[in-house]
XYZ file of C-alpha atoms in Angstrom:
354
model
C 4.286 -21.790 11.287
C 5.795 -18.464 12.218
C 5.094 -15.190 10.441
C 7.852 -12.653 10.936
C 6.073 -9.323 10.670
C 8.603 -6.732 9.549
C 7.229 -3.208 9.897
C 8.043 0.455 10.521
C 11.086 1.416 8.478
C 13.243 4.462 7.808
C 10.998 6.040 5.185
C 8.583 8.944 5.800
C 5.802 6.354 5.523
C 6.878 4.782 8.832
C 3.632 5.549 10.664
C 1.493 4.260 7.790
C 3.405 0.970 7.999
C 2.500 0.654 11.697
C -1.186 1.157 10.893
C -0.976 -1.418 8.105
C 0.899 -3.888 10.319
C -1.769 -3.709 13.010
C -4.472 -4.439 10.449
C -2.491 -7.437 9.173
C -1.967 -9.042 12.589
C -5.606 -8.396 13.438
C -6.560 -10.585 10.460
C -3.992 -13.389 10.772
C -5.441 -16.828 11.502
C -3.746 -17.494 14.828
C -5.103 -21.057 14.853
C -2.353 -21.807 12.333
C 0.297 -19.143 12.905
C 2.234 -17.280 15.528
C 3.563 -13.804 14.734
C 7.015 -12.546 15.652
C 7.140 -8.743 15.695
C 10.259 -7.171 14.200
C 10.180 -3.379 14.279
C 12.520 -1.146 12.272
C 12.658 2.305 13.828
C 13.111 5.586 11.958
C 16.902 5.396 12.339
C 17.058 1.862 10.913
C 17.488 0.088 14.246
C 15.987 -3.431 14.257
C 14.071 -4.394 17.387
C 12.577 -7.766 18.237
C 9.212 -7.514 19.940
C 7.003 -10.163 21.529
C 5.888 -13.391 19.883
C 2.120 -13.116 19.437
C -0.180 -16.122 19.661
C -3.385 -14.109 19.429
C -4.520 -10.842 17.879
C -3.715 -7.778 20.026
C -6.499 -5.421 21.080
C -4.620 -2.212 20.180
C -1.597 -1.200 18.140
C 0.334 -0.280 21.304
C 2.090 -3.660 21.157
C 3.653 -2.535 17.865
C 5.068 0.717 19.236
C 8.141 -0.830 20.787
C 10.536 0.920 23.138
C 14.026 -0.227 24.020
C 17.399 0.786 25.367
C 20.423 -0.056 23.247
C 22.560 -0.228 26.419
C 20.263 -2.897 27.816
C 19.089 -0.802 30.744
C 15.551 -0.984 32.050
C 13.347 1.766 30.611
C 9.677 2.521 31.044
C 7.592 0.590 28.551
C 10.541 -1.610 27.515
C 9.124 -4.303 25.264
C 11.796 -5.250 22.753
C 15.462 -5.946 22.275
C 17.843 -4.625 19.655
C 18.972 -7.266 17.169
C 21.099 -7.527 14.053
C 18.996 -7.810 10.868
C 20.365 -11.274 10.124
C 19.078 -12.534 13.481
C 15.583 -12.911 12.017
C 16.634 -15.938 9.961
C 15.008 -19.183 11.037
C 13.424 -22.248 9.487
C 9.678 -22.807 9.058
C 8.992 -19.080 8.910
C 7.895 -16.561 6.304
C 8.579 -12.829 6.407
C 5.662 -10.467 5.893
C 7.280 -7.085 5.136
C 4.802 -4.297 5.848
C 7.149 -1.510 4.825
C 6.051 1.329 2.576
C 8.373 3.520 0.540
C 12.202 3.549 0.360
C 14.156 0.881 2.269
C 11.121 -1.365 2.292
C 9.183 -1.321 -0.952
C 12.044 -0.553 -3.327
C 13.807 -3.910 -3.531
C 16.328 -3.314 -0.749
C 14.608 -5.408 1.915
C 13.609 -7.963 -0.706
C 17.255 -8.371 -1.715
C 18.222 -8.800 1.934
C 15.593 -11.512 2.422
C 16.797 -13.268 -0.736
C 20.319 -13.233 0.732
C 18.977 -14.769 3.949
C 17.232 -17.409 1.790
C 13.871 -16.824 3.465
C 10.417 -16.842 1.868
C 8.565 -13.542 2.002
C 5.263 -12.016 1.011
C 5.050 -9.731 -2.005
C 7.007 -8.731 -5.071
C 10.630 -9.667 -5.725
C 13.697 -7.457 -6.011
C 13.409 -6.280 -9.615
C 9.658 -5.708 -9.531
C 9.864 -3.798 -6.255
C 12.713 -1.594 -7.484
C 11.161 -0.807 -10.863
C 7.629 -0.200 -9.550
C 8.895 2.029 -6.736
C 10.772 4.210 -9.193
C 8.140 6.299 -10.966
C 10.441 7.107 -13.867
C 11.362 3.465 -14.505
C 7.697 2.503 -14.245
C 6.857 5.056 -16.943
C 9.444 3.590 -19.298
C 8.220 0.014 -18.792
C 4.551 0.961 -19.204
C 5.456 2.916 -22.324
C 7.170 -0.176 -23.773
C 4.005 -2.170 -23.043
C 1.833 0.375 -24.868
C -0.148 1.302 -21.762
C -1.533 4.883 -21.883
C -0.003 7.410 -19.452
C -0.286 11.142 -18.899
C 2.535 13.222 -20.466
C 5.566 13.565 -18.189
C 9.074 15.001 -17.928
C 11.761 13.342 -15.761
C 14.038 15.899 -14.071
C 17.336 15.083 -12.343
C 18.389 17.338 -9.490
C 21.803 18.142 -10.986
C 20.170 19.083 -14.320
C 17.852 21.471 -12.523
C 20.709 22.999 -10.506
C 22.894 23.493 -13.582
C 20.223 25.069 -15.788
C 16.845 25.667 -14.113
C 15.597 27.820 -17.011
C 16.147 24.968 -19.458
C 14.163 22.629 -17.184
C 11.327 25.123 -16.809
C 11.248 25.677 -20.581
C 11.174 21.932 -21.210
C 8.346 21.364 -18.730
C 6.311 24.312 -19.969
C 7.011 23.377 -23.597
C 5.801 19.828 -23.063
C 3.143 20.157 -20.364
C 0.399 22.568 -19.353
C -0.353 23.875 -15.880
C -1.389 22.522 -13.485
C 1.474 20.051 -13.155
C 2.202 17.537 -10.426
C 5.761 17.142 -9.203
C 6.727 13.883 -7.503
C 9.916 12.377 -6.049
C 10.812 9.383 -8.213
C 11.021 7.051 -5.201
C 8.319 7.765 -2.647
C 4.731 6.782 -1.941
C 1.633 7.793 0.029
C 1.715 11.232 -1.656
C 4.828 12.181 0.328
C 6.687 15.024 -1.389
C 4.082 15.460 -4.139
C 3.018 19.015 -4.968
C 0.585 20.608 -7.399
C 2.041 23.548 -9.363
C -0.075 26.220 -11.083
C 2.775 28.435 -12.333
C 6.572 28.630 -12.677
C 7.158 29.838 -9.125
C 5.107 26.970 -7.739
C 6.897 24.562 -10.086
C 10.226 25.709 -8.656
C 8.999 25.243 -5.087
C 7.521 21.862 -5.978
C 10.842 20.647 -7.390
C 12.631 21.807 -4.244
C 10.131 19.843 -2.159
C 10.545 16.710 -4.296
C 14.341 16.907 -4.015
C 14.047 16.687 -0.247
C 13.233 13.007 -0.790
C 15.057 12.014 -3.962
C 17.616 13.303 -6.456
C 15.253 12.403 -9.306
C 11.824 13.917 -9.813
C 8.923 13.434 -12.184
C 6.819 16.304 -13.507
C 3.439 15.129 -14.786
C 0.626 16.767 -16.673
C -2.252 17.487 -14.325
C -5.591 16.395 -15.738
C -9.183 16.661 -14.607
C -9.870 13.027 -13.900
C -11.330 10.497 -11.523
C -8.985 8.180 -9.637
C -9.714 4.527 -10.385
C -7.860 1.665 -8.694
C -7.623 -2.061 -9.442
C -6.210 -4.664 -7.042
C -4.043 -7.460 -8.437
C -3.252 -10.798 -6.782
C -1.220 -13.814 -7.849
C 2.061 -15.170 -9.168
C 1.664 -17.018 -12.460
C -2.139 -17.026 -12.231
C -2.932 -13.305 -12.033
C -6.346 -12.110 -10.847
C -7.795 -8.611 -10.755
C -10.721 -6.944 -9.000
C -13.462 -4.710 -10.246
C -12.186 -1.121 -10.086
C -12.833 1.107 -7.091
C -12.833 4.891 -7.074
C -11.258 7.417 -4.752
C -14.019 10.039 -4.594
C -12.272 13.395 -4.479
C -13.653 16.469 -2.796
C -10.455 18.468 -3.330
C -7.978 18.743 -6.194
C -5.340 16.638 -4.471
C -5.270 14.352 -1.448
C -2.041 14.655 0.487
C -0.535 12.322 3.105
C -2.616 13.751 5.973
C -5.890 13.346 4.110
C -5.026 9.753 3.249
C -3.800 8.490 6.595
C -4.178 10.979 9.431
C -7.509 12.714 8.866
C -8.966 9.684 7.038
C -11.170 11.934 4.914
C -11.049 9.886 1.732
C -14.294 8.391 0.459
C -14.328 5.295 -1.746
C -16.830 3.907 -4.197
C -16.499 0.135 -4.565
C -17.132 -0.847 -7.265
C -16.603 2.336 -9.247
C -19.464 3.566 -11.401
C -17.812 3.329 -14.805
C -18.893 1.856 -18.160
C -18.373 -1.870 -18.630
C -15.742 -1.401 -21.344
C -13.737 0.998 -19.143
C -13.957 -1.454 -16.271
C -12.608 -4.270 -18.426
C -9.905 -2.088 -19.949
C -8.671 -1.076 -16.475
C -8.458 -4.721 -15.426
C -6.632 -5.673 -18.635
C -4.118 -2.829 -18.294
C -3.576 -3.674 -14.612
C -2.828 -7.301 -15.452
C -0.523 -6.320 -18.332
C 1.397 -3.813 -16.194
C 1.739 -6.344 -13.380
C 3.021 -8.984 -15.806
C 5.429 -6.609 -17.562
C 6.956 -5.631 -14.220
C 7.250 -9.287 -13.200
C 4.779 -8.932 -10.335
C 4.157 -11.581 -7.700
C 1.987 -11.628 -4.602
C 0.101 -8.374 -4.824
C -0.089 -4.889 -6.282
C -2.560 -2.069 -6.717
C -2.795 -0.284 -10.070
C -3.904 3.340 -9.980
C -5.528 4.977 -13.007
C -6.814 8.371 -14.084
C -10.170 8.374 -15.915
C -11.173 11.522 -17.810
C -14.729 12.680 -18.541
C -14.199 11.313 -22.076
C -13.553 7.879 -20.541
C -9.862 8.022 -21.439
C -7.873 5.774 -19.122
C -4.277 6.510 -18.057
C -2.255 4.256 -15.753
C -0.641 6.371 -13.043
C 1.388 3.886 -11.011
C 1.656 0.352 -9.705
C 2.069 -0.047 -5.939
C 3.701 -3.328 -4.850
C 2.914 -2.905 -1.142
C -0.349 -0.965 -0.999
C -1.750 0.270 2.285
C -3.298 -2.422 4.477
C -5.060 -0.180 6.969
C -8.692 -0.874 7.753
C -9.741 1.901 5.384
C -7.292 1.048 2.555
C -8.527 0.418 -0.942
C -6.629 -2.836 -1.640
C -8.267 -5.140 0.940
C -11.660 -3.474 0.407
C -11.492 -4.202 -3.334
C -10.917 -7.887 -2.639
C -13.625 -7.937 0.003
C -16.001 -6.692 -2.695
C -14.939 -9.701 -4.783
C -15.828 -12.047 -1.924
C -12.325 -12.509 -0.488
C -12.315 -11.683 3.218
C -9.405 -9.858 4.824
C -8.186 -12.934 6.709
C -8.409 -15.115 3.596
C -6.497 -12.459 1.652
C -3.661 -12.518 4.193
C -3.628 -16.323 4.027
C -3.477 -16.284 0.226
C -0.577 -13.813 0.265
C 1.328 -16.094 2.629
C 0.730 -19.101 0.377
C 1.784 -17.129 -2.712
C 5.016 -16.137 -0.952
C 5.763 -19.748 -0.033
C 4.977 -20.942 -3.555
C 7.270 -18.326 -5.098
C 10.081 -19.395 -2.750
C 9.627 -23.052 -3.732
C 9.636 -22.186 -7.438
C 12.857 -20.184 -7.079
C 14.493 -23.068 -5.200
C 13.613 -25.398 -8.091
C 15.675 -23.225 -10.479
C 18.804 -23.425 -8.329
């Protein structure tokens, strides 16, 4: 069977997707699969790379070069294609795309239109989980604890910034965290200690989205639970991102690789169970399938707040999601295999409803 590995993408998380994609193909069981590389560059151009029958030694094979005019260029290793050209029988798409135009329901909708099975969450789940404001509303309806927040639209802020500042400062205390509604990997997120920093933080968030979320900053540990399954939902023991600074940005997470993890997290048994229960409830409420990672804040009073649900968590060798499952006894390669089978099963179930 063929796995069509769809990676890269137009979002600022493009390079993270390449790292994740390399980890995925390094773990695929090539005794049973071949992998067709399909790269989406930062402009949205789709490029077909080589068909792999064994794991590559480096990620260089993923960094495709091409010439849209069809001329020979140094390092040429792919050809430009139309997105619909990826459609074929006896294949499943594995989208390793983080952020907008990959994790937000757009690519999922396209694959549904092509009538192809794919790994991961469906259209609605992807769209709702990617949008931090929508996620807040759904979690609130489910009764899942969250930190206080204020959604802020760009046009509201432009029309009356003082009113926005007053609302934020009347509802929340400094420090606050300002986030673009649709972005991941800490891209565009800023910590604000005062009004001037809040203004700058909103300007930074609006570089990525016209909707922003201002959240109450709290002194808390970061606890994460991995979720796997369609109808039969399983969760892992929580892991912890051990922080040495107040906030880990994109570089710390993916470039400098300075994050330390504790797996499993050292938390009381009741907190551990509560995190797993909330993760499963959030996943179910959002209509999850395939996989997700639920991120929590845990205060020194053992108060648990669900921060977000990530439908395509990082798959790099140092990412929390695969390490959490490894701690549960599920090896990386077996995890990839299970995700493929879950994608195929979901496709078959959808076909039965038609």
